[in-house]
Amino acid sequence: MLPTRPLGTTGPAVSALGLGCMGMSALYGEADRAESLATLHAALEAGVTLLDTGDFYGMGHNELLIGEALRTAPAALRERALTSVKFGALRTVEGGFTGYDGRPAAVKNFAAYSLQRLGTDHIDVYRIARVDPDVPIEETVGAIAELVEAGHVRHIGLSEVGADTLRRAAAVAPIADLQIEYSLVSRGIEEKILPVARELGIGVTAYGVLSRGLISGHFTRDRALAPGDFRGMSPRFQGENLHRNLDLVDRLRAVAETKGVSVAQTAIAWVLAQGDDIVPLVGARTRTRLTEALGALDVPLDAADLAAIEEAVPAGAAAGERYPAAQMAHLDSEH
Ligand SMILES: NC(=O)c1ccc[n+]([C@@H]2O[C@H](COP(=O)([O-])OP(=O)(O)OC[C@H]3O[C@@H](n4cnc5c(N)ncnc54)[C@H](OP(=O)(O)O)[C@@H]3O)[C@@H](O)[C@H]2O)c1
């Protein structure tokens, strides 16, 4: 069994690391289906209970994959698995993103399709991926609250919202967690958002804890990326920015070596050490990466370790924004 952490004051207890399944269907190049299923099963067997997805990851592919993994897992593991699903993104046939839809009728439509693809009778945590600028958050959250009332959803989450939106949403219904990017190189939540989440009893599921592999210790300066790989467009992976960011990784590696652990484990352990109300999602797509990520739970960091890590990678040291400009514009958390 793995240690657990509460998802806010109203959410369920979940494994201290969750599995983010996005890369098994989208955004990081081709994934191996059999290995993805094996990774999902290995995660459940190891005690991971939180599986994070979005209905738009591979346009339903990721939910179907999780549905298959749950269906073919031993009943005891299936029963303790918790699904965290994002919705709202509008896609084109070619795979583009054209906006977000948070209207109440759309929320219920998205949920109906997700339940069908997952093959479950409820979703454990349901959240809109990005705030729909044309629909007040109260209406979107109100619609999820009705799904909770009807038994189709257990808890309400949020994704990439700022402090004001957290307050407005929490005034409508209990919010279990905020899913938001947080890592050694993405520390934007520390000033305003995290304190408000804590004040409201809202947990954090942190994504991008390895900055999409950038600070995993496995990313190299000459790595070729497949067409459509998010990292081919991400400012942090471009030219001089990539070189500067990988210099930071070399500094982090030096600290990791003093502890006899890997770079990825150090980066994940750093997020784990920021508070028991934070649950890192790890985007492992293979059993090897999963085993490495879970090893972070055995890396306690004391004050001296944290100071050495901070010195190696100071807040704000990363070169480049965490998303391309057009996607930054959709982030309520950055306004
Ligand atoms: N709410 C939101 O807006 C939002 C946005 C993005 C993601 N998410 C969620 O958060 C999850 C995690 O995000 P992410 O995948 O971008 O984050 P990540 O964990 O920072 O990056 C994952 C990538 O890191 C590389 N990696 C290298 N060593 C690893 C290791 N030991 N364990 C895991 N990955 C390792 C892998 O790339 P290679 O396989 O290429 O080596 C993997 O694809 C997603 O799956 C998704 O569920 C949410």
mmCIF file of C-alpha atoms and ligand atoms in Angstrom:
data_model
loop_
_atom_site.group_PDB
_atom_site.id
_atom_site.type_symbol
_atom_site.label_atom_id
_atom_site.label_comp_id
_atom_site.label_asym_id
_atom_site.label_seq_id
_atom_site.Cartn_x
_atom_site.Cartn_y
_atom_site.Cartn_z
ATOM 1 C CA MET A 1 0.000 0.000 0.000
ATOM 2 C CA LEU A 2 1.035 3.576 -0.593
ATOM 3 C CA PRO A 3 0.593 6.425 1.856
ATOM 4 C CA THR A 4 -2.583 8.439 1.308
ATOM 5 C CA ARG A 5 -3.429 12.117 1.407
ATOM 6 C CA PRO A 6 -6.827 13.777 1.697
ATOM 7 C CA LEU A 7 -8.127 15.620 -1.351
ATOM 8 C CA GLY A 8 -9.072 18.749 0.528
ATOM 9 C CA THR A 9 -11.339 18.730 3.543
ATOM 10 C CA THR A 10 -14.317 17.349 1.604
ATOM 11 C CA GLY A 11 -12.725 14.984 -0.912
ATOM 12 C CA PRO A 12 -11.652 11.356 -0.611
ATOM 13 C CA ALA A 13 -8.312 10.081 0.664
ATOM 14 C CA VAL A 14 -6.176 9.211 -2.352
ATOM 15 C CA SER A 15 -2.747 7.673 -2.876
ATOM 16 C CA ALA A 16 -0.061 10.290 -2.234
ATOM 17 C CA LEU A 17 0.886 10.064 -5.921
ATOM 18 C CA GLY A 18 -1.752 9.922 -8.639
ATOM 19 C CA LEU A 19 -1.266 8.619 -12.163
ATOM 20 C CA GLY A 20 -1.843 11.221 -14.894
ATOM 21 C CA CYS A 21 -2.810 9.272 -18.000
ATOM 22 C CA MET A 22 -2.744 12.012 -20.657
ATOM 23 C CA GLY A 23 0.538 10.964 -22.258
ATOM 24 C CA MET A 24 -0.902 7.504 -22.933
ATOM 25 C CA SER A 25 -3.212 9.052 -25.536
ATOM 26 C CA ALA A 26 -1.952 12.453 -26.542
ATOM 27 C CA LEU A 27 0.577 15.246 -26.583
ATOM 28 C CA TYR A 28 3.843 13.376 -25.981
ATOM 29 C CA GLY A 29 4.089 11.426 -29.221
ATOM 30 C CA GLU A 30 3.127 7.829 -29.899
ATOM 31 C CA ALA A 31 2.308 5.680 -26.858
ATOM 32 C CA ASP A 32 2.324 1.897 -26.733
ATOM 33 C CA ARG A 33 -1.211 0.684 -25.908
ATOM 34 C CA ALA A 34 -0.166 -2.614 -24.311
ATOM 35 C CA GLU A 35 2.466 -0.854 -22.200
ATOM 36 C CA SER A 36 -0.055 1.840 -21.222
ATOM 37 C CA LEU A 37 -2.468 -0.847 -19.961
ATOM 38 C CA ALA A 38 0.370 -2.646 -18.183
ATOM 39 C CA THR A 39 1.379 0.652 -16.560
ATOM 40 C CA LEU A 40 -2.177 1.317 -15.405
ATOM 41 C CA HIS A 41 -2.406 -2.178 -13.904
ATOM 42 C CA ALA A 42 1.020 -1.875 -12.289
ATOM 43 C CA ALA A 43 -0.014 1.443 -10.762
ATOM 44 C CA LEU A 44 -3.212 -0.026 -9.312
ATOM 45 C CA GLU A 45 -1.293 -3.032 -7.983
ATOM 46 C CA ALA A 46 1.280 -0.741 -6.359
ATOM 47 C CA GLY A 47 -1.512 1.079 -4.529
ATOM 48 C CA VAL A 48 -2.123 4.099 -6.764
ATOM 49 C CA THR A 49 -5.813 4.913 -6.402
ATOM 50 C CA LEU A 50 -6.123 8.209 -8.294
ATOM 51 C CA LEU A 51 -6.303 8.056 -12.102
ATOM 52 C CA ASP A 52 -6.458 11.425 -13.843
ATOM 53 C CA THR A 53 -7.777 11.916 -17.354
ATOM 54 C CA GLY A 54 -9.633 14.319 -19.632
ATOM 55 C CA ASP A 55 -12.382 13.443 -22.107
ATOM 56 C CA PHE A 56 -10.399 15.343 -24.766
ATOM 57 C CA TYR A 57 -7.133 13.401 -24.273
ATOM 58 C CA GLY A 58 -7.038 11.596 -27.589
ATOM 59 C CA MET A 59 -10.717 12.594 -27.987
ATOM 60 C CA GLY A 60 -12.083 9.812 -25.797
ATOM 61 C CA HIS A 61 -9.129 7.461 -26.284
ATOM 62 C CA ASN A 62 -7.782 8.014 -22.777
ATOM 63 C CA GLU A 63 -11.110 7.320 -21.075
ATOM 64 C CA LEU A 64 -11.600 4.171 -23.157
ATOM 65 C CA LEU A 65 -8.107 3.042 -22.151
ATOM 66 C CA ILE A 66 -8.807 3.634 -18.462
ATOM 67 C CA GLY A 67 -12.171 1.887 -18.857
ATOM 68 C CA GLU A 68 -10.409 -1.146 -20.305
ATOM 69 C CA ALA A 69 -7.767 -1.128 -17.576
ATOM 70 C CA LEU A 70 -10.453 -1.010 -14.880
ATOM 71 C CA ARG A 71 -12.539 -3.713 -16.518
ATOM 72 C CA THR A 72 -9.564 -6.068 -16.750
ATOM 73 C CA ALA A 73 -8.144 -5.328 -13.288
ATOM 74 C CA PRO A 74 -8.865 -7.541 -10.274
ATOM 75 C CA ALA A 75 -12.139 -6.448 -8.646
ATOM 76 C CA ALA A 76 -10.448 -5.318 -5.416
ATOM 77 C CA LEU A 77 -8.182 -2.933 -7.324
ATOM 78 C CA ARG A 78 -10.977 -1.669 -9.560
ATOM 79 C CA GLU A 79 -13.151 -0.918 -6.555
ATOM 80 C CA ARG A 80 -10.614 1.306 -4.869
ATOM 81 C CA ALA A 81 -9.661 3.218 -8.047
ATOM 82 C CA LEU A 82 -10.857 6.816 -8.214
ATOM 83 C CA THR A 83 -11.345 8.634 -11.510
ATOM 84 C CA SER A 84 -10.599 12.324 -11.921
ATOM 85 C CA VAL A 85 -11.960 13.624 -15.226
ATOM 86 C CA LYS A 86 -11.610 16.958 -16.995
ATOM 87 C CA PHE A 87 -14.100 18.115 -19.602
ATOM 88 C CA GLY A 88 -14.987 21.195 -21.580
ATOM 89 C CA ALA A 89 -12.360 21.388 -24.320
ATOM 90 C CA LEU A 90 -13.735 21.702 -27.840
ATOM 91 C CA ARG A 91 -11.745 19.956 -30.563
ATOM 92 C CA THR A 92 -11.576 19.802 -34.333
ATOM 93 C CA VAL A 93 -11.311 16.668 -36.456
ATOM 94 C CA GLU A 94 -7.685 17.614 -37.113
ATOM 95 C CA GLY A 95 -7.009 17.688 -33.365
ATOM 96 C CA GLY A 96 -7.027 21.448 -32.817
ATOM 97 C CA PHE A 97 -8.471 23.116 -29.719
ATOM 98 C CA THR A 98 -11.149 25.738 -30.415
ATOM 99 C CA GLY A 99 -12.313 26.772 -26.949
ATOM 100 C CA TYR A 100 -14.172 25.570 -23.867
ATOM 101 C CA ASP A 101 -17.829 24.935 -23.137
ATOM 102 C CA GLY A 102 -18.991 25.227 -19.528
ATOM 103 C CA ARG A 103 -22.717 25.688 -20.115
ATOM 104 C CA PRO A 104 -24.798 23.488 -17.768
ATOM 105 C CA ALA A 105 -26.350 21.446 -20.593
ATOM 106 C CA ALA A 106 -22.893 20.864 -22.080
ATOM 107 C CA VAL A 107 -21.511 19.783 -18.680
ATOM 108 C CA LYS A 108 -24.185 17.106 -18.388
ATOM 109 C CA ASN A 109 -23.658 16.013 -21.990
ATOM 110 C CA PHE A 110 -19.889 15.668 -21.477
ATOM 111 C CA ALA A 111 -20.500 13.625 -18.310
ATOM 112 C CA ALA A 112 -22.912 11.252 -20.041
ATOM 113 C CA TYR A 113 -20.298 10.418 -22.689
ATOM 114 C CA SER A 114 -17.494 10.075 -20.141
ATOM 115 C CA LEU A 115 -19.452 7.599 -18.021
ATOM 116 C CA GLN A 116 -20.130 5.529 -21.122
ATOM 117 C CA ARG A 117 -16.453 5.502 -22.159
ATOM 118 C CA LEU A 118 -15.156 4.780 -18.666
ATOM 119 C CA GLY A 119 -17.747 2.058 -18.160
ATOM 120 C CA THR A 120 -18.446 3.287 -14.636
ATOM 121 C CA ASP A 121 -21.615 4.511 -12.939
ATOM 122 C CA HIS A 122 -19.952 7.569 -11.436
ATOM 123 C CA ILE A 123 -16.947 9.856 -11.803
ATOM 124 C CA ASP A 124 -15.086 10.513 -8.553
ATOM 125 C CA VAL A 125 -13.865 14.047 -9.266
ATOM 126 C CA TYR A 126 -15.191 16.093 -12.188
ATOM 127 C CA ARG A 127 -13.832 19.442 -13.339
ATOM 128 C CA ILE A 128 -13.817 21.793 -16.304
ATOM 129 C CA ALA A 129 -10.311 21.899 -17.796
ATOM 130 C CA ARG A 130 -10.339 25.657 -18.362
ATOM 131 C CA VAL A 131 -12.904 28.228 -17.334
ATOM 132 C CA ASP A 132 -15.336 29.062 -20.155
ATOM 133 C CA PRO A 133 -15.024 32.853 -20.406
ATOM 134 C CA ASP A 134 -18.667 33.097 -21.560
ATOM 135 C CA VAL A 135 -20.176 31.153 -18.657
ATOM 136 C CA PRO A 136 -19.930 32.240 -15.014
ATOM 137 C CA ILE A 137 -18.064 29.600 -12.989
ATOM 138 C CA GLU A 138 -21.075 29.467 -10.654
ATOM 139 C CA GLU A 139 -23.177 27.995 -13.475
ATOM 140 C CA THR A 140 -20.590 25.390 -14.481
ATOM 141 C CA VAL A 141 -19.967 24.316 -10.882
ATOM 142 C CA GLY A 142 -23.714 24.406 -10.212
ATOM 143 C CA ALA A 143 -24.238 21.898 -13.034
ATOM 144 C CA ILE A 144 -21.590 19.566 -11.577
ATOM 145 C CA ALA A 145 -23.285 19.940 -8.185
ATOM 146 C CA GLU A 146 -26.496 18.671 -9.805
ATOM 147 C CA LEU A 147 -24.551 15.684 -11.149
ATOM 148 C CA VAL A 148 -23.338 15.067 -7.577
ATOM 149 C CA GLU A 149 -26.917 15.285 -6.357
ATOM 150 C CA ALA A 150 -27.964 12.714 -8.959
ATOM 151 C CA GLY A 151 -25.138 10.333 -7.959
ATOM 152 C CA HIS A 152 -23.246 10.522 -11.256
ATOM 153 C CA VAL A 153 -20.305 12.458 -9.759
ATOM 154 C CA ARG A 154 -18.889 12.221 -6.240
ATOM 155 C CA HIS A 155 -16.795 15.406 -5.902
ATOM 156 C CA ILE A 156 -16.204 18.700 -7.682
ATOM 157 C CA GLY A 157 -12.749 19.850 -8.745
ATOM 158 C CA LEU A 158 -11.301 22.835 -10.570
ATOM 159 C CA SER A 159 -8.422 23.208 -12.982
ATOM 160 C CA GLU A 160 -6.013 26.095 -13.557
ATOM 161 C CA VAL A 161 -8.148 28.734 -11.845
ATOM 162 C CA GLY A 162 -7.004 31.730 -9.850
ATOM 163 C CA ALA A 163 -7.821 32.742 -6.287
ATOM 164 C CA ASP A 164 -10.978 34.737 -7.100
ATOM 165 C CA THR A 165 -12.488 31.877 -9.093
ATOM 166 C CA LEU A 166 -11.640 29.476 -6.262
ATOM 167 C CA ARG A 167 -13.667 31.637 -3.877
ATOM 168 C CA ARG A 168 -16.611 32.015 -6.268
ATOM 169 C CA ALA A 169 -16.738 28.270 -6.957
ATOM 170 C CA ALA A 170 -16.417 27.330 -3.288
ATOM 171 C CA ALA A 171 -19.382 29.583 -2.493
ATOM 172 C CA VAL A 172 -21.574 27.381 -4.728
ATOM 173 C CA ALA A 173 -20.606 23.889 -3.553
ATOM 174 C CA PRO A 174 -17.788 22.046 -1.737
ATOM 175 C CA ILE A 175 -14.659 21.846 -3.917
ATOM 176 C CA ALA A 176 -12.354 18.870 -3.317
ATOM 177 C CA ASP A 177 -9.284 19.950 -5.229
ATOM 178 C CA LEU A 178 -7.669 22.342 -7.622
ATOM 179 C CA GLN A 179 -5.615 20.724 -10.365
ATOM 180 C CA ILE A 180 -2.829 23.043 -11.384
ATOM 181 C CA GLU A 181 0.759 23.000 -12.623
ATOM 182 C CA TYR A 182 3.256 23.036 -9.765
ATOM 183 C CA SER A 183 6.891 22.041 -9.806
ATOM 184 C CA LEU A 184 10.352 23.289 -9.004
ATOM 185 C CA VAL A 185 10.190 25.330 -12.205
ATOM 186 C CA SER A 186 6.491 26.368 -12.043
ATOM 187 C CA ARG A 187 5.961 27.967 -8.671
ATOM 188 C CA GLY A 188 3.330 30.524 -9.603
ATOM 189 C CA ILE A 189 0.700 29.144 -7.191
ATOM 190 C CA GLU A 190 2.747 29.855 -4.072
ATOM 191 C CA GLU A 191 1.962 33.528 -3.711
ATOM 192 C CA LYS A 192 -1.838 33.767 -3.952
ATOM 193 C CA ILE A 193 -3.533 30.598 -5.152
ATOM 194 C CA LEU A 194 -2.142 28.042 -2.698
ATOM 195 C CA PRO A 195 -2.866 30.198 0.384
ATOM 196 C CA VAL A 196 -6.490 30.651 -0.725
ATOM 197 C CA ALA A 197 -6.883 26.930 -1.508
ATOM 198 C CA ARG A 198 -5.597 26.207 1.998
ATOM 199 C CA GLU A 199 -7.905 28.757 3.588
ATOM 200 C CA LEU A 200 -10.876 27.146 1.819
ATOM 201 C CA GLY A 201 -9.848 23.554 2.567
ATOM 202 C CA ILE A 202 -9.312 22.771 -1.123
ATOM 203 C CA GLY A 203 -6.591 20.232 -1.909
ATOM 204 C CA VAL A 204 -4.170 20.492 -4.826
ATOM 205 C CA THR A 205 -3.465 17.863 -7.440
ATOM 206 C CA ALA A 206 -0.223 19.089 -8.951
ATOM 207 C CA TYR A 207 0.499 18.318 -12.594
ATOM 208 C CA GLY A 208 3.635 18.869 -14.642
ATOM 209 C CA VAL A 209 5.747 18.037 -11.581
ATOM 210 C CA LEU A 210 8.487 17.041 -14.049
ATOM 211 C CA SER A 211 7.639 20.007 -16.293
ATOM 212 C CA ARG A 212 6.512 17.493 -18.931
ATOM 213 C CA GLY A 213 9.737 15.549 -18.711
ATOM 214 C CA LEU A 214 11.986 18.628 -18.906
ATOM 215 C CA ILE A 215 13.261 18.194 -15.348
ATOM 216 C CA SER A 216 13.009 14.389 -15.276
ATOM 217 C CA GLY A 217 16.712 13.881 -15.923
ATOM 218 C CA HIS A 218 15.841 11.890 -19.049
ATOM 219 C CA PHE A 219 15.333 14.769 -21.469
ATOM 220 C CA THR A 220 18.304 15.527 -23.687
ATOM 221 C CA ARG A 221 19.340 18.540 -25.746
ATOM 222 C CA ASP A 222 19.153 16.589 -28.999
ATOM 223 C CA ARG A 223 15.921 14.674 -28.418
ATOM 224 C CA ALA A 224 13.762 14.504 -31.553
ATOM 225 C CA LEU A 225 10.053 15.105 -30.945
ATOM 226 C CA ALA A 226 7.178 13.623 -32.944
ATOM 227 C CA PRO A 227 4.859 15.984 -34.838
ATOM 228 C CA GLY A 228 2.150 17.204 -32.471
ATOM 229 C CA ASP A 229 4.260 16.660 -29.339
ATOM 230 C CA PHE A 230 3.345 19.494 -26.964
ATOM 231 C CA ARG A 231 7.002 19.994 -26.193
ATOM 232 C CA GLY A 232 7.665 20.973 -29.807
ATOM 233 C CA MET A 233 5.590 24.118 -29.136
ATOM 234 C CA SER A 234 6.322 24.694 -25.464
ATOM 235 C CA PRO A 235 8.535 27.760 -24.902
ATOM 236 C CA ARG A 236 10.596 25.907 -22.304
ATOM 237 C CA PHE A 237 11.771 23.345 -24.830
ATOM 238 C CA GLN A 238 12.911 25.815 -27.503
ATOM 239 C CA GLY A 239 16.489 26.696 -28.434
ATOM 240 C CA GLU A 240 18.345 28.691 -25.830
ATOM 241 C CA ASN A 241 15.553 28.196 -23.261
ATOM 242 C CA LEU A 242 16.024 24.424 -23.453
ATOM 243 C CA HIS A 243 19.769 24.756 -22.914
ATOM 244 C CA ARG A 244 19.309 27.038 -19.903
ATOM 245 C CA ASN A 245 16.650 24.758 -18.420
ATOM 246 C CA LEU A 246 18.768 21.650 -18.853
ATOM 247 C CA ASP A 247 21.614 23.504 -17.111
ATOM 248 C CA LEU A 248 19.245 23.746 -14.128
ATOM 249 C CA VAL A 249 18.628 20.010 -14.396
ATOM 250 C CA ASP A 250 22.397 19.396 -14.224
ATOM 251 C CA ARG A 251 22.455 21.378 -10.990
ATOM 252 C CA LEU A 252 19.521 19.355 -9.657
ATOM 253 C CA ARG A 253 21.292 16.137 -10.678
ATOM 254 C CA ALA A 254 24.237 17.067 -8.507
ATOM 255 C CA VAL A 255 21.911 17.318 -5.485
ATOM 256 C CA ALA A 256 20.123 14.068 -6.411
ATOM 257 C CA GLU A 257 23.461 12.250 -6.595
ATOM 258 C CA THR A 258 24.362 13.271 -3.049
ATOM 259 C CA LYS A 259 21.196 11.476 -1.930
ATOM 260 C CA GLY A 260 21.671 8.493 -4.234
ATOM 261 C CA VAL A 261 18.337 9.048 -5.984
ATOM 262 C CA SER A 262 17.325 10.083 -9.495
ATOM 263 C CA VAL A 263 16.570 13.578 -10.762
ATOM 264 C CA ALA A 264 12.891 12.727 -11.337
ATOM 265 C CA GLN A 265 12.576 11.326 -7.815
ATOM 266 C CA THR A 266 14.097 14.503 -6.385
ATOM 267 C CA ALA A 267 11.719 16.722 -8.359
ATOM 268 C CA ILE A 268 8.653 14.684 -7.344
ATOM 269 C CA ALA A 269 9.798 14.449 -3.709
ATOM 270 C CA TRP A 270 10.178 18.251 -3.648
ATOM 271 C CA VAL A 271 6.491 18.655 -4.578
ATOM 272 C CA LEU A 272 5.488 16.005 -2.020
ATOM 273 C CA ALA A 273 7.407 17.973 0.614
ATOM 274 C CA GLN A 274 5.448 21.174 0.002
ATOM 275 C CA GLY A 275 2.459 19.993 2.029
ATOM 276 C CA ASP A 276 0.217 17.030 2.791
ATOM 277 C CA ASP A 277 -2.588 18.788 0.955
ATOM 278 C CA ILE A 278 -0.722 18.413 -2.353
ATOM 279 C CA VAL A 279 -0.982 15.240 -4.437
ATOM 280 C CA PRO A 280 1.436 15.115 -7.379
ATOM 281 C CA LEU A 281 0.148 13.494 -10.575
ATOM 282 C CA VAL A 282 2.925 11.686 -12.374
ATOM 283 C CA GLY A 283 2.660 11.253 -16.127
ATOM 284 C CA ALA A 284 4.373 7.860 -16.363
ATOM 285 C CA ARG A 285 3.596 6.006 -19.593
ATOM 286 C CA THR A 286 5.701 2.936 -18.924
ATOM 287 C CA ARG A 287 6.223 0.634 -15.957
ATOM 288 C CA THR A 288 9.875 1.669 -15.767
ATOM 289 C CA ARG A 289 8.989 5.348 -15.398
ATOM 290 C CA LEU A 290 6.203 4.466 -12.946
ATOM 291 C CA THR A 291 8.586 2.536 -10.705
ATOM 292 C CA GLU A 292 10.990 5.459 -10.723
ATOM 293 C CA ALA A 293 8.208 7.930 -9.900
ATOM 294 C CA LEU A 294 6.824 5.823 -7.032
ATOM 295 C CA GLY A 295 10.352 5.689 -5.615
ATOM 296 C CA ALA A 296 9.956 9.390 -4.798
ATOM 297 C CA LEU A 297 7.712 8.359 -1.901
ATOM 298 C CA ASP A 298 10.817 6.893 -0.243
ATOM 299 C CA VAL A 299 12.847 10.090 -0.569
ATOM 300 C CA PRO A 300 12.320 12.154 2.568
ATOM 301 C CA LEU A 301 13.783 15.630 2.167
ATOM 302 C CA ASP A 302 14.963 17.478 5.278
ATOM 303 C CA ALA A 303 15.501 21.228 5.594
ATOM 304 C CA ALA A 304 19.091 20.961 4.360
ATOM 305 C CA ASP A 305 18.011 18.957 1.289
ATOM 306 C CA LEU A 306 15.268 21.464 0.496
ATOM 307 C CA ALA A 307 17.737 24.339 0.818
ATOM 308 C CA ALA A 308 20.199 22.596 -1.508
ATOM 309 C CA ILE A 309 17.436 21.997 -4.065
ATOM 310 C CA GLU A 310 16.292 25.613 -3.806
ATOM 311 C CA GLU A 311 19.847 26.785 -4.371
ATOM 312 C CA ALA A 312 20.195 24.538 -7.433
ATOM 313 C CA VAL A 313 16.854 25.605 -8.919
ATOM 314 C CA PRO A 314 15.738 28.924 -7.424
ATOM 315 C CA ALA A 315 12.111 30.028 -7.830
ATOM 316 C CA GLY A 316 11.639 31.725 -11.180
ATOM 317 C CA ALA A 317 14.821 30.292 -12.676
ATOM 318 C CA ALA A 318 13.146 28.501 -15.607
ATOM 319 C CA ALA A 319 13.536 30.053 -19.042
ATOM 320 C CA GLY A 320 10.263 30.386 -20.949
ATOM 321 C CA GLU A 321 6.594 30.354 -20.017
ATOM 322 C CA ARG A 322 4.902 27.046 -19.193
ATOM 323 C CA TYR A 323 2.533 27.262 -22.199
ATOM 324 C CA PRO A 324 2.604 28.937 -25.617
ATOM 325 C CA ALA A 325 1.020 32.427 -25.543
ATOM 326 C CA ALA A 326 -2.329 31.347 -27.035
ATOM 327 C CA GLN A 327 -2.749 28.715 -24.313
ATOM 328 C CA MET A 328 -1.547 31.028 -21.539
ATOM 329 C CA ALA A 329 -4.504 33.252 -22.464
ATOM 330 C CA HIS A 330 -6.926 30.475 -21.407
ATOM 331 C CA LEU A 331 -5.416 30.198 -17.915
ATOM 332 C CA ASP A 332 -7.633 31.899 -15.334
ATOM 333 C CA SER A 333 -4.774 31.138 -12.906
ATOM 334 C CA GLU A 334 -2.461 33.509 -14.790
ATOM 335 C CA HIS A 335 -4.817 36.516 -14.902
HETATM 336 N N1 LIG B 1 -5.300 20.283 -15.511
HETATM 337 C C1 LIG B 1 -4.494 20.508 -16.513
HETATM 338 O O1 LIG B 1 -4.540 21.561 -17.144
HETATM 339 C C2 LIG B 1 -3.479 19.482 -16.895
HETATM 340 C C3 LIG B 1 -2.542 19.786 -17.873
HETATM 341 C C4 LIG B 1 -1.590 18.815 -18.195
HETATM 342 C C5 LIG B 1 -1.608 17.592 -17.564
HETATM 343 N N2 LIG B 1 -2.553 17.313 -16.624
HETATM 344 C C6 LIG B 1 -2.598 16.000 -15.954
HETATM 345 O O2 LIG B 1 -1.405 15.800 -15.233
HETATM 346 C C7 LIG B 1 -0.782 14.588 -15.639
HETATM 347 C C8 LIG B 1 0.715 14.714 -15.537
HETATM 348 O O3 LIG B 1 1.137 15.753 -16.408
HETATM 349 P P1 LIG B 1 2.342 15.590 -17.363
HETATM 350 O O4 LIG B 1 2.267 14.231 -17.955
HETATM 351 O O5 LIG B 1 2.402 16.747 -18.255
HETATM 352 O O6 LIG B 1 3.505 15.744 -16.344
HETATM 353 P P2 LIG B 1 4.936 15.275 -16.039
HETATM 354 O O7 LIG B 1 4.810 14.152 -15.070
HETATM 355 O O8 LIG B 1 5.641 16.510 -15.679
HETATM 356 O O9 LIG B 1 5.589 14.794 -17.401
HETATM 357 C C9 LIG B 1 5.403 13.514 -17.871
HETATM 358 C C10 LIG B 1 6.493 13.165 -18.842
HETATM 359 O O10 LIG B 1 7.745 13.134 -18.144
HETATM 360 C C11 LIG B 1 8.560 12.116 -18.663
HETATM 361 N N3 LIG B 1 9.150 11.331 -17.582
HETATM 362 C C12 LIG B 1 10.453 11.016 -17.443
HETATM 363 N N4 LIG B 1 10.672 10.295 -16.327
HETATM 364 C C13 LIG B 1 9.489 10.110 -15.746
HETATM 365 C C14 LIG B 1 9.065 9.407 -14.597
HETATM 366 N N5 LIG B 1 9.915 8.755 -13.808
HETATM 367 N N6 LIG B 1 7.764 9.397 -14.302
HETATM 368 C C15 LIG B 1 6.878 10.039 -15.083
HETATM 369 N N7 LIG B 1 7.211 10.714 -16.208
HETATM 370 C C16 LIG B 1 8.514 10.747 -16.541
HETATM 371 C C17 LIG B 1 7.666 11.274 -19.542
HETATM 372 O O11 LIG B 1 8.022 11.539 -20.875
HETATM 373 P P3 LIG B 1 8.491 10.370 -21.797
HETATM 374 O O12 LIG B 1 7.461 9.292 -21.638
HETATM 375 O O13 LIG B 1 8.511 11.006 -23.122
HETATM 376 O O14 LIG B 1 9.845 10.001 -21.241
HETATM 377 C C18 LIG B 1 6.278 11.769 -19.355
HETATM 378 O O15 LIG B 1 5.566 11.779 -20.574
HETATM 379 C C19 LIG B 1 -1.311 14.352 -17.048
HETATM 380 O O16 LIG B 1 -1.186 12.999 -17.404
HETATM 381 C C20 LIG B 1 -2.713 14.828 -16.926
HETATM 382 O O17 LIG B 1 -3.513 13.809 -16.341
HETATM 383 C C21 LIG B 1 -3.469 18.252 -16.278
#
